[in-house]
Coordinates of C-alpha atoms in Angstrom, one line a residue:
M174 CA -27.5 24.8 96.5
A175 CA -23.5 25.3 96.4
Y176 CA -21.9 22.9 94.4
V177 CA -18.8 21.5 95.1
S178 CA -15.9 21.0 92.7
F179 CA -13.2 18.2 92.1
I180 CA -10.0 18.5 90.6
V181 CA -10.5 16.5 87.3
Q182 CA -8.7 13.3 87.2
F183 CA -8.6 10.2 85.3
F184 CA -7.0 6.8 85.9
A185 CA -4.4 4.9 83.0
I186 CA -4.7 1.6 82.1
V187 CA -2.3 -0.5 80.4
F188 CA -4.2 -2.5 78.0
L189 CA -7.5 -2.1 75.8
I190 CA -10.3 -4.2 76.6
R191 CA -12.3 -5.5 73.6
S192 CA -15.6 -7.5 73.2
S193 CA -16.1 -11.2 72.5
T194 CA -16.3 -10.6 68.6
G195 CA -12.7 -8.3 68.7
T196 CA -14.7 -4.7 68.4
T197 CA -12.8 -1.9 70.0
C198 CA -15.2 -0.6 73.1
G199 CA -15.3 2.5 74.7
S200 CA -13.4 4.1 72.3
P201 CA -14.5 8.1 71.5
K202 CA -12.5 7.9 68.3
T203 CA -14.9 5.3 66.8
F204 CA -18.1 8.0 66.9
Q205 CA -19.7 8.5 64.6
Q206 CA -22.5 11.2 65.1
S207 CA -23.2 9.6 68.5
P208 CA -21.4 7.0 70.7
N209 CA -21.8 3.0 69.0
W210 CA -22.9 2.1 72.2
L211 CA -26.1 4.0 72.5
V212 CA -29.2 3.2 71.8
S213 CA -32.5 4.6 71.7
I214 CA -35.3 2.7 73.3
V215 CA -38.9 3.3 71.5
Y216 CA -42.3 2.4 70.8
S217 CA -42.5 -0.2 68.2
D218 CA -45.2 1.3 66.6
Q219 CA -43.8 4.9 67.1
R220 CA -40.7 5.0 65.6
D221 CA -41.2 7.3 63.0
Q222 CA -43.6 9.4 65.0
L223 CA -42.6 12.8 66.8
N224 CA -40.9 12.1 70.1
P225 CA -40.9 8.4 70.0
L226 CA -38.0 7.8 72.3
Q227 CA -39.2 6.1 75.9
C228 CA -35.4 5.9 77.1
S229 CA -31.9 5.5 75.8
G230 CA -29.6 2.3 76.9
T231 CA -26.0 1.2 76.5
I232 CA -24.6 -1.9 74.4
M233 CA -23.0 -4.2 76.7
N234 CA -22.3 -6.6 74.4
D235 CA -23.7 -8.1 71.3
R236 CA -26.6 -9.4 73.2
F237 CA -27.2 -7.1 75.6
V238 CA -28.4 -3.4 76.8
I239 CA -28.7 -2.0 80.1
T240 CA -30.6 0.7 80.9
A241 CA -33.0 2.5 84.2
T242 CA -35.6 -0.5 84.8
H243 CA -38.4 2.5 85.3
C244 CA -38.1 2.9 81.2
L245 CA -40.3 0.0 81.2
F246 CA -42.9 2.0 83.0
D247 CA -45.8 4.1 81.1
L248 CA -46.0 7.4 83.3
N249 CA -48.9 5.9 85.5
G250 CA -46.4 3.0 86.7
D251 CA -48.2 0.3 84.7
P252 CA -45.4 -1.8 82.8
V253 CA -45.1 -1.4 79.5
P254 CA -45.4 -4.4 77.2
L255 CA -42.0 -5.6 76.2
P256 CA -43.3 -6.6 72.4
M257 CA -44.2 -2.8 72.1
L258 CA -40.4 -1.5 72.6
Q259 CA -37.5 -1.6 70.4
I260 CA -34.1 -0.9 71.2
Q261 CA -32.9 1.1 68.0
S262 CA -29.4 2.2 67.2
V263 CA -29.2 5.8 67.5
N264 CA -26.4 6.3 64.2
N265 CA -28.1 3.9 62.3
V266 CA -31.7 3.5 63.1
A267 CA -32.3 0.6 60.5
I268 CA -30.0 -1.5 63.3
N269 CA -33.0 -2.5 65.8
R270 CA -33.7 -5.5 68.0
S271 CA -36.9 -6.4 69.9
I272 CA -36.2 -7.5 73.8
A273 CA -36.4 -10.9 74.4
K274 CA -35.7 -10.8 77.9
V275 CA -35.3 -8.5 81.4
Y276 CA -33.1 -9.0 84.0
H277 CA -33.4 -7.6 87.1
P278 CA -31.0 -7.2 90.3
K279 CA -33.6 -7.4 92.7
K280 CA -37.2 -6.7 92.6
F281 CA -38.1 -3.3 91.6
N282 CA -40.4 -1.0 93.0
V283 CA -41.8 1.8 90.9
E284 CA -42.1 3.5 93.3
R285 CA -39.0 4.2 94.3
L286 CA -35.3 4.4 92.8
D287 CA -33.8 2.1 94.5
D288 CA -32.4 -1.2 92.7
D289 CA -33.4 0.7 89.4
I290 CA -31.3 -0.7 86.2
V291 CA -32.3 -3.9 84.3
L292 CA -30.3 -5.8 81.5
L293 CA -32.1 -6.5 78.2
K294 CA -32.0 -9.0 76.3
L295 CA -32.1 -9.3 72.6
D296 CA -33.9 -11.3 70.3
R297 CA -30.8 -11.7 68.4
P298 CA -27.3 -10.7 68.3
L299 CA -26.1 -7.4 67.3
T300 CA -23.2 -7.2 64.8
F301 CA -20.8 -4.6 65.7
N302 CA -19.6 -2.4 62.7
S303 CA -18.6 1.2 62.5
Y304 CA -21.9 2.4 64.0
V305 CA -22.3 0.0 66.4
S306 CA -19.8 -1.4 69.1
P307 CA -20.1 -2.1 72.9
I308 CA -19.0 0.1 75.8
C309 CA -16.1 -1.4 78.1
F310 CA -16.8 -2.9 81.0
D311 CA -14.8 -3.3 83.8
S312 CA -15.6 -4.4 87.7
T313 CA -11.9 -3.0 88.4
I314 CA -12.8 0.1 87.1
L315 CA -15.7 0.6 89.0
G316 CA -13.9 -0.5 91.9
S317 CA -11.8 2.9 92.1
R318 CA -14.0 6.1 92.6
P319 CA -12.9 8.4 90.2
E320 CA -13.5 12.3 90.6
A321 CA -15.1 13.0 87.3
I322 CA -18.0 11.5 85.3
V323 CA -18.0 11.6 81.2
L324 CA -21.5 12.2 79.5
A325 CA -22.9 12.1 75.6
G326 CA -25.4 14.2 75.9
H327 CA -25.7 13.7 71.6
H328 CA -29.3 11.3 72.8
L329 CA -30.9 14.1 74.5
E330 CA -31.0 16.0 70.6
P331 CA -30.3 13.4 68.1
R332 CA -29.6 16.2 65.6
S333 CA -27.4 18.2 67.1
E334 CA -23.3 17.9 67.2
L335 CA -21.7 15.2 69.7
D336 CA -21.4 16.6 73.4
V337 CA -19.4 15.0 75.4
V338 CA -18.3 16.4 78.8
D339 CA -16.6 16.2 82.2
L340 CA -18.7 16.0 85.0
S341 CA -17.2 16.1 88.8
I342 CA -19.3 13.7 91.5
L343 CA -20.8 15.2 94.5
P344 CA -20.2 14.2 97.3
N345 CA -22.9 11.7 98.6
E346 CA -24.4 13.7 100.9
N347 CA -25.2 16.2 98.3
C348 CA -26.4 14.0 96.2
N349 CA -29.1 12.6 98.7
T350 CA -30.0 16.1 99.9
I351 CA -30.6 16.6 96.1
N352 CA -32.9 13.2 95.4
R353 CA -34.9 14.5 98.8
L354 CA -35.6 17.8 97.6
I355 CA -36.8 16.5 94.0
F356 CA -38.7 13.1 95.0
N357 CA -38.7 13.3 99.0
T358 CA -36.8 10.2 99.1
S359 CA -33.1 9.2 98.8
Y360 CA -32.5 5.7 97.5
E361 CA -29.7 3.6 97.5
N362 CA -26.4 3.9 95.7
S363 CA -27.3 6.7 94.2
L364 CA -24.0 8.8 91.8
C365 CA -24.8 12.8 91.0
V366 CA -22.5 14.6 88.9
G367 CA -22.6 18.1 87.9
E368 CA -24.0 21.6 88.7
F369 CA -27.3 21.3 90.4
E370 CA -29.4 24.6 91.0
A371 CA -32.9 24.3 91.8
S372 CA -34.3 26.9 89.5
Q373 CA -33.4 24.4 86.7
T374 CA -35.8 22.6 84.5
Y375 CA -36.2 18.8 85.5
H376 CA -35.5 16.1 82.3
R377 CA -37.1 12.9 82.5
K378 CA -34.0 11.3 80.6
A379 CA -32.9 7.9 81.7
G380 CA -30.4 5.1 81.0
M381 CA -27.4 7.0 79.2
A382 CA -24.4 6.1 80.7
L383 CA -22.1 7.6 83.3
M384 CA -18.9 6.8 81.9
I385 CA -15.3 6.6 83.6
K386 CA -12.8 7.8 81.1
A387 CA -9.3 5.7 81.5
N388 CA -6.5 6.3 79.0
D389 CA -8.8 7.6 76.0
T390 CA -11.1 4.6 76.9
L391 CA -14.5 4.9 78.3
F392 CA -15.7 2.3 80.6
I393 CA -19.5 2.5 82.2
G394 CA -19.8 3.6 85.7
G395 CA -23.1 4.5 86.1
I396 CA -26.7 4.8 84.7
V397 CA -28.6 7.6 84.4
L398 CA -32.2 8.3 86.3
Y399 CA -33.0 12.0 85.7
T400 CA -31.4 14.9 84.5
T401 CA -31.7 18.8 85.0
G402 CA -30.3 21.7 83.3
S403 CA -31.8 24.4 80.8
P404 CA -35.6 24.2 79.2
Q405 CA -33.8 23.6 75.7
G406 CA -32.5 20.0 76.7
N407 CA -29.0 20.6 77.8
I408 CA -27.2 18.8 81.0
S409 CA -25.9 20.2 83.8
F410 CA -26.7 17.8 86.5
A411 CA -27.0 14.2 86.1
G412 CA -28.9 12.0 89.1
G413 CA -27.9 8.3 88.8
I414 CA -27.4 5.2 90.0
N415 CA -23.3 3.8 90.9
L416 CA -23.1 0.3 88.9
E417 CA -20.5 -1.0 91.3
P418 CA -22.4 -2.9 93.9
Y419 CA -24.4 -4.9 91.2
A420 CA -20.8 -5.3 88.9
T421 CA -20.5 -9.5 89.6
W422 CA -24.5 -9.8 89.1
I423 CA -24.0 -7.2 85.4
D424 CA -20.8 -10.1 84.2
K425 CA -22.6 -13.2 85.1
V426 CA -25.7 -11.9 83.2
I427 CA -24.0 -10.6 79.8
N428 CA -21.2 -13.1 80.1
R429 CA -23.5 -15.9 80.4
H430 CA -23.6 -17.0 77.3
L431 CA -19.7 -17.1 76.7
R432 CA -18.7 -19.2 79.0
A433 CA -20.4 -22.8 80.1
S434 CA -23.2 -22.6 82.8
V435 CA -22.6 -24.9 86.1
S436 CA -26.0 -26.9 84.9
E437 CA -24.2 -27.5 81.5
Q438 CA -20.7 -28.6 83.7
K439 CA -22.7 -30.7 86.0
C440 CA -24.4 -32.5 83.2
Q441 CA -21.5 -33.6 81.1
E442 CA -20.1 -35.3 85.0
Y443 CA -24.1 -36.9 85.5
N444 CA -23.9 -38.6 82.0
V445 CA -20.3 -39.5 82.8
K446 CA -21.2 -41.2 85.7
A447 CA -24.2 -42.5 84.6
A448 CA -22.9 -43.8 81.1
A449 CA -20.7 -46.2 83.7
H450 CA -23.2 -47.1 86.2
K451 CA -26.1 -48.2 83.4
E452 CA -28.7 -50.4 84.2
N453 CA -30.9 -52.9 82.8
T454 CA -35.0 -52.6 84.4
M455 CA -38.1 -52.9 82.6
W456 CA -39.2 -50.1 85.2
I457 CA -38.4 -46.4 84.8
P458 CA -37.3 -45.3 87.8
S459 CA -39.6 -42.1 89.6
V460 CA -39.7 -39.5 92.1
L461 CA -43.4 -39.0 93.3
L462 CA -44.8 -36.8 96.1
L463 CA -47.4 -38.3 98.1
D464 CA -50.2 -36.9 100.2
E465 CA -51.3 -38.3 103.7
R466 CA -52.4 -41.5 101.9
S467 CA -49.6 -42.5 100.4
D468 CA -50.7 -44.1 97.5
F469 CA -48.4 -44.1 95.2
F470 CA -50.5 -44.7 91.9
K471 CA -52.2 -41.4 92.2
P472 CA -49.2 -39.3 93.1
V473 CA -50.0 -36.1 94.1
C474 CA -46.8 -34.7 91.6
F475 CA -44.3 -35.7 90.2
A476 CA -40.7 -34.7 90.6
S477 CA -37.5 -35.1 88.7
L478 CA -33.8 -35.6 90.1
I479 CA -31.5 -32.4 89.2
S480 CA -28.8 -32.9 91.3
E481 CA -27.3 -35.1 94.2
H482 CA -30.1 -33.4 96.7
F483 CA -32.4 -31.3 94.4
V484 CA -35.5 -32.6 92.3
L485 CA -38.0 -30.2 90.3
T486 CA -41.7 -30.3 90.4
A487 CA -44.3 -28.0 90.4
A488 CA -45.2 -24.9 93.0
Q489 CA -48.3 -26.3 93.7
C490 CA -47.5 -29.7 95.1
K491 CA -46.3 -27.9 98.5
H492 CA -49.0 -27.7 100.6
A493 CA -50.1 -31.7 100.0
T494 CA -46.9 -32.9 100.2
R495 CA -45.7 -35.3 103.0
K496 CA -43.7 -37.5 101.5
V497 CA -40.9 -37.7 98.5
Y498 CA -41.0 -41.6 97.4
I499 CA -38.6 -42.8 94.7
Q500 CA -39.7 -46.2 93.2
Y501 CA -36.6 -47.4 91.6
D502 CA -38.3 -50.9 90.6
I503 CA -41.1 -52.9 91.7
L504 CA -39.5 -53.7 94.9
D505 CA -36.5 -51.0 95.5
T506 CA -37.6 -47.7 97.4
E507 CA -36.8 -45.0 99.0
Q508 CA -38.7 -42.3 100.8
F509 CA -37.7 -38.6 102.2
T510 CA -40.3 -37.5 105.0
E511 CA -38.0 -34.2 105.3
F512 CA -37.2 -32.1 102.8
D513 CA -37.6 -28.3 101.8
F514 CA -39.5 -26.8 99.2
N515 CA -38.2 -23.8 97.2
T516 CA -40.5 -21.7 95.1
M517 CA -40.0 -18.7 93.2
P518 CA -41.2 -15.5 95.1
S519 CA -42.7 -13.8 91.5
E520 CA -44.4 -17.2 90.4
P521 CA -45.9 -18.9 93.0
H522 CA -47.5 -21.5 90.3
G523 CA -44.6 -22.4 88.9
I524 CA -41.8 -24.6 89.2
A525 CA -40.3 -25.6 92.7
L526 CA -37.2 -27.5 94.0
V527 CA -37.0 -29.2 96.7
K528 CA -33.9 -30.0 99.3
L529 CA -33.4 -33.6 99.9
P530 CA -31.1 -34.5 103.4
R531 CA -29.2 -36.7 101.9
K532 CA -28.2 -37.7 98.1
P533 CA -30.8 -40.7 96.8
R534 CA -29.6 -44.5 97.3
R535 CA -29.5 -45.6 93.3
F536 CA -28.6 -42.0 92.0
N537 CA -27.1 -42.5 88.8
Q538 CA -30.0 -44.2 87.7
L539 CA -32.1 -41.5 88.5
I540 CA -30.8 -38.5 87.5
N541 CA -31.6 -35.8 84.8
C542 CA -30.0 -33.2 83.1
L543 CA -31.3 -29.7 82.1
W544 CA -31.4 -27.8 78.4
T545 CA -29.4 -24.9 78.7
A546 CA -29.1 -24.3 75.0
E547 CA -31.7 -21.2 75.6
D548 CA -31.0 -19.3 72.2
T549 CA -31.7 -23.0 70.5
P550 CA -34.9 -23.5 68.7
L551 CA -36.2 -27.4 69.3
Q552 CA -39.1 -29.7 67.7
F553 CA -38.8 -32.9 69.7
V554 CA -40.7 -36.3 70.9
A555 CA -42.1 -35.9 74.1
Q556 CA -42.3 -39.3 76.5
A557 CA -43.7 -39.9 79.6
L558 CA -41.2 -41.9 82.2
H559 CA -42.8 -43.1 85.0
A560 CA -44.3 -47.0 83.8
L561 CA -43.5 -49.9 82.9
G562 CA -40.7 -49.7 79.9
H563 CA -42.9 -51.8 78.1
S564 CA -45.9 -49.4 78.1
M565 CA -43.9 -46.3 77.3
V566 CA -44.5 -45.0 73.8
D567 CA -43.7 -41.7 72.2
Y568 CA -47.2 -39.4 73.3
F569 CA -47.2 -36.3 71.4
R570 CA -44.3 -33.7 70.0
A571 CA -43.3 -30.6 71.7
K572 CA -42.0 -27.1 70.5
Y573 CA -39.2 -24.9 72.4
I574 CA -38.7 -21.4 71.3
P575 CA -36.6 -19.3 73.2
T576 CA -38.3 -16.9 76.0
K577 CA -41.8 -18.4 75.0
P578 CA -43.8 -21.4 76.7
I579 CA -43.0 -24.9 75.6
Q580 CA -45.8 -25.9 73.2
L581 CA -47.1 -29.5 73.0
L582 CA -48.3 -30.7 69.5
D583 CA -49.9 -33.7 68.2
L584 CA -52.1 -33.9 71.8
K585 CA -54.6 -36.7 70.0
R586 CA -52.6 -39.0 71.7
C587 CA -51.7 -37.6 75.0
S588 CA -55.1 -39.3 76.6
Q589 CA -53.2 -42.7 76.3
I590 CA -51.1 -42.0 79.6
S591 CA -54.4 -42.0 81.6
S592 CA -54.4 -45.9 81.1
M593 CA -50.6 -46.3 82.1
M594 CA -50.1 -47.7 85.8
I595 CA -49.1 -44.7 87.4
R596 CA -51.4 -41.5 85.8
S597 CA -49.9 -38.0 84.4
A598 CA -50.0 -35.5 87.5
P599 CA -48.1 -31.7 87.9
G600 CA -44.6 -31.7 87.8
D601 CA -44.4 -34.1 84.5
V602 CA -41.8 -33.0 82.4
V603 CA -41.2 -32.7 78.8
A604 CA -37.8 -34.0 78.3
V605 CA -35.2 -34.6 75.0
N606 CA -33.1 -37.5 74.8
R607 CA -29.5 -36.7 72.2
D608 CA -28.3 -39.5 70.6
Y609 CA -24.9 -38.9 72.2
E610 CA -26.2 -38.9 75.9
T611 CA -27.0 -41.1 78.3
L612 CA -29.0 -38.8 80.0
R613 CA -32.3 -37.1 79.3
R614 CA -32.5 -33.5 79.1
I615 CA -35.3 -31.7 80.7
V616 CA -36.8 -29.0 78.8
G617 CA -40.4 -28.1 80.3
L618 CA -42.3 -28.9 82.9
S619 CA -46.4 -29.2 83.4
T620 CA -48.2 -27.6 86.2
K621 CA -51.6 -29.3 85.6
G622 CA -50.2 -32.9 83.8
F623 CA -50.7 -33.7 80.5
G624 CA -53.8 -36.8 81.1
R625 CA -56.4 -34.4 79.8
C626 CA -55.0 -33.2 76.8
T627 CA -56.2 -29.9 77.7
D628 CA -52.9 -28.6 79.0
R629 CA -51.5 -27.2 75.4
S630 CA -48.3 -25.1 77.4
V631 CA -45.8 -25.9 79.9
E632 CA -43.1 -23.9 81.9
S633 CA -40.4 -23.6 80.1
I634 CA -36.9 -24.8 82.6
V635 CA -34.5 -22.7 80.5
E636 CA -36.2 -19.6 81.2
K637 CA -35.7 -20.3 85.0
L638 CA -32.1 -21.8 84.6
E639 CA -30.7 -18.6 86.8
W640 CA -33.1 -19.3 89.4
I641 CA -32.6 -23.2 89.4
E642 CA -28.3 -22.3 89.3
D643 CA -28.5 -20.2 92.1
I644 CA -31.0 -22.6 94.4
V645 CA -29.2 -25.8 94.1
W646 CA -25.3 -25.0 92.9
G647 CA -25.0 -21.6 94.5

């Protein structure tokens, strides 16, 4: 195939991007044996065996690594359980982390290469030093198409000298032709660099960064999905994915822990309003989802107001619910017969959000906050808040561990919920009260209810915050 060459040009910038910890990012001068941001994704039980490498990855900041999504699948196309994988620094194998959570821009089809990128959240932060530091990420750099890409090939042959080469970018039509030749299909946002020859050896090497050089600083511009070259592993061509269309999503995910989430900002706002309009009542205001019988003593589900127009509940309540019924006190009620259910496509039996056509009349008495400290383990006393105030007692303890379902402890007392005026049902939540806040914070939600004392874990709301915020606040 004809090779189209371009004149190598680099961008100039007048400032040096630094990571949130103050560590200089993307500097070739900080290389030890290989780029400091380079990691290997290895099978955790094979790190010391021959050929443990699953894929490579790139450090974005102290909590996130980016790689190709198909690196999380085996050769049969089956997902590899996350506990089986470890993130390991190439420069210092003693520095390793587990994967706590994965983030995808869209639902991934392993049969294709579309949207083949994933962000891996580490189980604990990295400490940056002379061996480990992040690559630079700047959406404005991604927005300007360079004529050359920088590729560091050290991780392909860990014991060789550092190999950083400049590879020219091929036109989109050439790239699509190559992809069709290899995979019988093309894919969106493809990026091809270097010289391709059909006789070259196909390397199943993926996850490394395609980098843009600007004034002696390296910025990530793409992710390698495959390479070709000599049988010895030397690279002359790389096919990958351009990160420009994903820049906003990447920035939102990797920097979320650096700024207050919209859930946290709204909680502060709601607390101020609730404190100013605090009411003393024996009745605990409740949101009930009722079927055609409209029996509020036996609701289909419970729900919790989390914004001006949304309540949180269990997804299984969708088909039976005919009415959203709010009981402010024994004589004051409000009801909605028009509403919209939103469920997570990937978890049809998990949580749901119900959109109401108007703001509830006594909003400040009804509103709840969400627990947003996703990295902070928590043990707390759970309460059932849908009964007369004088009947409400502390029923059991709950335990939150990041990335895990909420565990319920001391369940021997939860049977008392069955004797309450309104019994437990799906959509019941476990919440915690902070001493300095008026509103409680919802940590987890039960999809079964607590009355039978058999449901020992509940859905973690913290793990669904991104989806909740996108639906509720856009």
